[in-house]
XYZ file of C-alpha atoms in Angstrom:
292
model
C -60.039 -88.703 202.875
C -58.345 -85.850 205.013
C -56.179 -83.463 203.887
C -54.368 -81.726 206.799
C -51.009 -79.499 206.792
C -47.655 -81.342 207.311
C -46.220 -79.922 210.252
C -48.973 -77.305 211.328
C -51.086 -77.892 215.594
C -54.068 -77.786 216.973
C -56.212 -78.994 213.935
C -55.519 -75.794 212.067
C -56.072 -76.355 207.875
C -57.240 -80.132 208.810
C -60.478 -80.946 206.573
C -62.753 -83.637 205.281
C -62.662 -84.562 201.531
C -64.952 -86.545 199.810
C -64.657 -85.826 196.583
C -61.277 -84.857 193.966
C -62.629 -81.489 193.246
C -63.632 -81.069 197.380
C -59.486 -82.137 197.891
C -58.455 -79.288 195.066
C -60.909 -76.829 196.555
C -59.503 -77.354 200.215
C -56.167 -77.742 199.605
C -55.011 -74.189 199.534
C -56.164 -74.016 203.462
C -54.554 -76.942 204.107
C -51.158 -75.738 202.493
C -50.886 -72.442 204.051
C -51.083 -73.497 207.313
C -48.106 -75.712 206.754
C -44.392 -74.130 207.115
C -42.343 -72.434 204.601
C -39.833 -75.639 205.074
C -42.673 -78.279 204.139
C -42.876 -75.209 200.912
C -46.689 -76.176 200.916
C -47.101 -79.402 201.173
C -49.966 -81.726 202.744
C -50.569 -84.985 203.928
C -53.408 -86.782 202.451
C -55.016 -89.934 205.066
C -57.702 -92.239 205.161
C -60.945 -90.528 206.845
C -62.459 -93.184 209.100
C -65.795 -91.225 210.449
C -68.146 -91.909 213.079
C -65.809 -94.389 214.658
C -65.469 -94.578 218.694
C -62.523 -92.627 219.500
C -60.492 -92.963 222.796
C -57.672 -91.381 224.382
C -54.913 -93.188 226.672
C -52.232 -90.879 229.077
C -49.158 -93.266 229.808
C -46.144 -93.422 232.260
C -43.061 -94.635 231.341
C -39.403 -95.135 233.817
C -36.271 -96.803 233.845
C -37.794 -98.622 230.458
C -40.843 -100.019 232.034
C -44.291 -98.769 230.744
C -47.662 -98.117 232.357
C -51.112 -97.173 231.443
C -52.176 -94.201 233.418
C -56.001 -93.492 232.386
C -57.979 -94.222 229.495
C -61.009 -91.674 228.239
C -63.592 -91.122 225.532
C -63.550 -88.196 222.875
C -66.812 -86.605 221.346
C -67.080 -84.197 218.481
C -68.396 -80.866 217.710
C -70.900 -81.452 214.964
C -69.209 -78.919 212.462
C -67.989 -79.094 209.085
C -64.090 -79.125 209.035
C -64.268 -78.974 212.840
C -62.340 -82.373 213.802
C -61.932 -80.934 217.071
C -63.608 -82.544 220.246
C -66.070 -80.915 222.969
C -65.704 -83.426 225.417
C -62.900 -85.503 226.804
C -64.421 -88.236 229.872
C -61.668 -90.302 231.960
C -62.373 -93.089 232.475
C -63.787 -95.009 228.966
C -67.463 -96.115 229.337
C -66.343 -99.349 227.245
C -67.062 -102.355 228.158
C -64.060 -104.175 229.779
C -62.714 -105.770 226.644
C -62.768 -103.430 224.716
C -61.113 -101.131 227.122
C -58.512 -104.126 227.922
C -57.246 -104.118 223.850
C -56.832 -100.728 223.663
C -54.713 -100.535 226.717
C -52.940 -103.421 225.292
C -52.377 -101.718 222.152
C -51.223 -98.590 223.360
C -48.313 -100.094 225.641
C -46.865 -102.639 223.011
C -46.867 -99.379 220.757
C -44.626 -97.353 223.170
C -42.820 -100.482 224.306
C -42.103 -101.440 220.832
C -41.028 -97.192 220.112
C -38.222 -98.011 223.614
C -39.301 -95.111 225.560
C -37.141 -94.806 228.625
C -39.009 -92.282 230.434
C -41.378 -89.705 230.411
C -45.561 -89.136 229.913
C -47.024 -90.214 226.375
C -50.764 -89.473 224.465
C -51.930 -91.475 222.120
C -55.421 -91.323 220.171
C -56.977 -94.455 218.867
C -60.206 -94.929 216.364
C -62.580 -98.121 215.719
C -63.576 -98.851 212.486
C -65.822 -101.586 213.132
C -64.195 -104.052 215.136
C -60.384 -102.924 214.244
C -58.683 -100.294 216.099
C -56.504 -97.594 214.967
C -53.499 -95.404 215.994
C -54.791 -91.578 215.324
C -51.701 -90.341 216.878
C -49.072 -90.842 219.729
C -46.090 -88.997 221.348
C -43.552 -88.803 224.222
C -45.714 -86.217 226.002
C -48.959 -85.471 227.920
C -51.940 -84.555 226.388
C -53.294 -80.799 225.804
C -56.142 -79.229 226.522
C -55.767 -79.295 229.972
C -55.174 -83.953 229.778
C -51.451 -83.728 231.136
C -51.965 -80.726 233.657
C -55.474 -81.406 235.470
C -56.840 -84.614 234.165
C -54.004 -87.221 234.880
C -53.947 -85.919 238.411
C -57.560 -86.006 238.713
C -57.712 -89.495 237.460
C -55.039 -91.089 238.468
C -52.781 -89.057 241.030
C -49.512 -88.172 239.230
C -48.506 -84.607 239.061
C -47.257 -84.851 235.881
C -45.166 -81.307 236.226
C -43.611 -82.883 239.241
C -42.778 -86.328 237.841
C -40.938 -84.605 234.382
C -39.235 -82.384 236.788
C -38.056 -85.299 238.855
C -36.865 -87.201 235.848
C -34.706 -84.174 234.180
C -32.856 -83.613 237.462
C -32.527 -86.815 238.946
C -34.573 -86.999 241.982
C -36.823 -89.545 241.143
C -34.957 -92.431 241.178
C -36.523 -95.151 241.385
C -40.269 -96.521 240.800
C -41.089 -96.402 244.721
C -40.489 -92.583 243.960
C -43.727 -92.289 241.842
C -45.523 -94.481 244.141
C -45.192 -92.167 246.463
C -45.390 -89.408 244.504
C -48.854 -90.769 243.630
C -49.450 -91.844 246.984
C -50.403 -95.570 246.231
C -50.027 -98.497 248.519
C -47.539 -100.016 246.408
C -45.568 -100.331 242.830
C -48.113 -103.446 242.136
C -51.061 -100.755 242.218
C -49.588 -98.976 239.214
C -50.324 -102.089 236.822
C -54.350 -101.300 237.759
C -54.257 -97.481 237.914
C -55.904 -97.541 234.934
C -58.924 -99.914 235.966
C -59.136 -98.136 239.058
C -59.430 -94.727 238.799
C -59.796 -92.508 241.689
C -62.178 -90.245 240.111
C -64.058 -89.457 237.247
C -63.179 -86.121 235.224
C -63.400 -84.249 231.677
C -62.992 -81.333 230.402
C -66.147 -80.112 228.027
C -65.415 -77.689 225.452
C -67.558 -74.426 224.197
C -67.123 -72.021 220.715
C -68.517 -68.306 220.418
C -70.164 -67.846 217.326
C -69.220 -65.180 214.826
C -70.642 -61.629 215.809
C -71.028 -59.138 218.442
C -71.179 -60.320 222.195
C -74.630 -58.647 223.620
C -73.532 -60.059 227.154
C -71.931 -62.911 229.285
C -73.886 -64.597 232.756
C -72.810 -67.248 234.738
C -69.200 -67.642 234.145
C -68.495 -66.455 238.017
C -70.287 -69.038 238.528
C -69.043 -71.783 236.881
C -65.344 -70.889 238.649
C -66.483 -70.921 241.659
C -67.406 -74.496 242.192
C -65.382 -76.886 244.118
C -65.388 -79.526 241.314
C -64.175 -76.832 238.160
C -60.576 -76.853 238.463
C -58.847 -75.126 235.317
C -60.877 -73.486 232.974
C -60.195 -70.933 229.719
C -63.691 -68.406 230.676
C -61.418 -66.105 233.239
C -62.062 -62.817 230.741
C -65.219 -63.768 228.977
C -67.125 -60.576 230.260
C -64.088 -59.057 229.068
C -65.512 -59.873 225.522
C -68.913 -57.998 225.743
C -68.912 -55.522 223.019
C -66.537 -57.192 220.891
C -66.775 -58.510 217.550
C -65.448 -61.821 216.762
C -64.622 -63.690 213.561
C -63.809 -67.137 214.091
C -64.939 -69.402 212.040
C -64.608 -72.163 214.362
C -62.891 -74.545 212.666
C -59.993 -75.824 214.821
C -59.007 -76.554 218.303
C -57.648 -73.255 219.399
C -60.930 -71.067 219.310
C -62.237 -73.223 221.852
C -63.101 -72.504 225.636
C -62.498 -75.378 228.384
C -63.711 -76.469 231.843
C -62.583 -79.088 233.317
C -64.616 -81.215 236.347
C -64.125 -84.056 238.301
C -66.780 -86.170 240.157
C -67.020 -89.317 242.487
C -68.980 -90.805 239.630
C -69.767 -90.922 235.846
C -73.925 -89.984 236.885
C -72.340 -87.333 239.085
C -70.128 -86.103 236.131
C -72.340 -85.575 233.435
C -74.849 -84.184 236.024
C -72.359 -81.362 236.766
C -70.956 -81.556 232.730
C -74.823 -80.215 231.860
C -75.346 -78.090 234.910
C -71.863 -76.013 233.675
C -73.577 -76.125 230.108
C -76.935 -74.813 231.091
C -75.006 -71.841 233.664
C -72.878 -70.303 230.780
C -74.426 -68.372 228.506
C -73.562 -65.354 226.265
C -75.911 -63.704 223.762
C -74.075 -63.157 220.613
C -75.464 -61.210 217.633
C -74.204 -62.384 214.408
C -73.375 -60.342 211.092
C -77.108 -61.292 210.048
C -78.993 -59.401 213.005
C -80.060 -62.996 214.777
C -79.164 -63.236 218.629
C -77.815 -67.083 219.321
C -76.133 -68.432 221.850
C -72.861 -70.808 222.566
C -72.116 -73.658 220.637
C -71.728 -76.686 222.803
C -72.368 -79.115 219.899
């Protein structure tokens, strides 16, 4: 099972359970990350592990829905760390499988009656049946809504909610242009036509004193990183940290794009093999980041 806090972000107090006295051990985390109004309290789900995970960005106007981009998520292999170190647009499923979950996701927002705006939803296999994780009238985080819509598919989501809240996009040949497609039929396909491949991949610092920080100059200086979260890492060098790693918002991103998904996770590893930091944890050893 998981046992997670009620109303808390960003994966914070979320852990795995497999046994009743694991769920009374963990449960104090869990319950003090949720609010004083939820007085403690925690959801309890169904843990479905090891299952293919994807991710789907969607558009919806004037009550019409579309499927923007559809991605892959991988895991950090941590305890208690359901948080992911790499999101890839587009999916490297096969075509039907990719073709349900699309499906899926726009009878769920259709069937919710969103008139407008971006949505995120997460979806899990468990064998052969998929799962809703998660969805909401919004774009994802971790740099999904800001840099990898627009790197997939062309819509500057900033610009579009913008549009929407004061009226100036107006009609559906708006975003078309906006998005600079040929026409409104091109929107049905965005989704199976992407016009690039992008990710972001995902880094934590272990616990301990930073010895030193090389190639993050690097790493921001090429033409396909776009937004990234290692601006002040040398800024860390004599620091001691204590995270223990265990949710989303310790990480550090990078996001890349490429003409192809060989060309992607060629540049994914080179970024991977060009940071590095030496980090000296409370036991004397010297490791490095953890990618994994």
């Amino acid at each position: 099972m998981i046992i997670k806090p009620v109303d808390s972000q960003g994966s914070r107090g979320v852990q795995v359970c497999r046994t009743k006295e694991e769920l009374v051990e963990k449960y104090p985390e869990a319950a003090r990350w949720s609010s004083a109004e939820s007085k403690g309290s925690v959801l309890i789900e169904k843990y479905i592990g090891g299952g293919r995970e994807f991710v789907v960005e969607g558009l919806a106007f004037d009550d019409d829905f579309w499927n923007l981009c559809i991605g892959d998520t991988f895991y950090f292999d941590i305890d208690d760390s359901l948080s992911a170190k790499e999101r890839t647009f587009p999916t490297i499923a096969n075509d039907e499988l990719r073709d349900r979950v699309l499906k899926l996701n726009e009878q769920i927002i259709r069937g919710f009656g969103l008139k407008q705006g971006i949505t995120h939803s997460e979806f899990i296999m468990d064998g052969d049946d998929i799962y809703l994780l998660e969805t909401a009238a919004r774009g994802g985080g971790a740099f999904i809504s800001s840099d990898l819509i627009p790197l997939s598919c062309g819509l500057d989501t900033a610009k579009y909610l913008v549009g929407i809240a004061t009226g100036t996009v107006k009609s559906v040949g708006d975003i078309v242009e906006m998005m600079g497609l040929a026409s409104a039929d091109e929107l049905d396909t965005i989704a199976l036509n992407p016009l690039q491949h992008c990710c972001y991949v995902a880094f934590y610092i272990p616990a301990g004193t930073v010895l030193s920080v090389q190639g993050a100059d690097e790493v921001r200086s090429l033409p396909y990183v776009h937004r990234t979260q290692i601006e002040h890492l040398e800024d860390l060098v004599g620091a001691t940290l204590t995270s223990e790693n265990t949710d989303k918002t310790s990480r550090y991103l990078v996001t890349i794009s490429a003409p192809d998904r060989g060309t992607l996770e060629e540049r994914m590893q080179f970024v991977r093999n060009t940071i590095k930091m030496d980090i000296q944890t409370p036991e004397g050893d010297i490791v490095g980041l953890i990618w994994e």
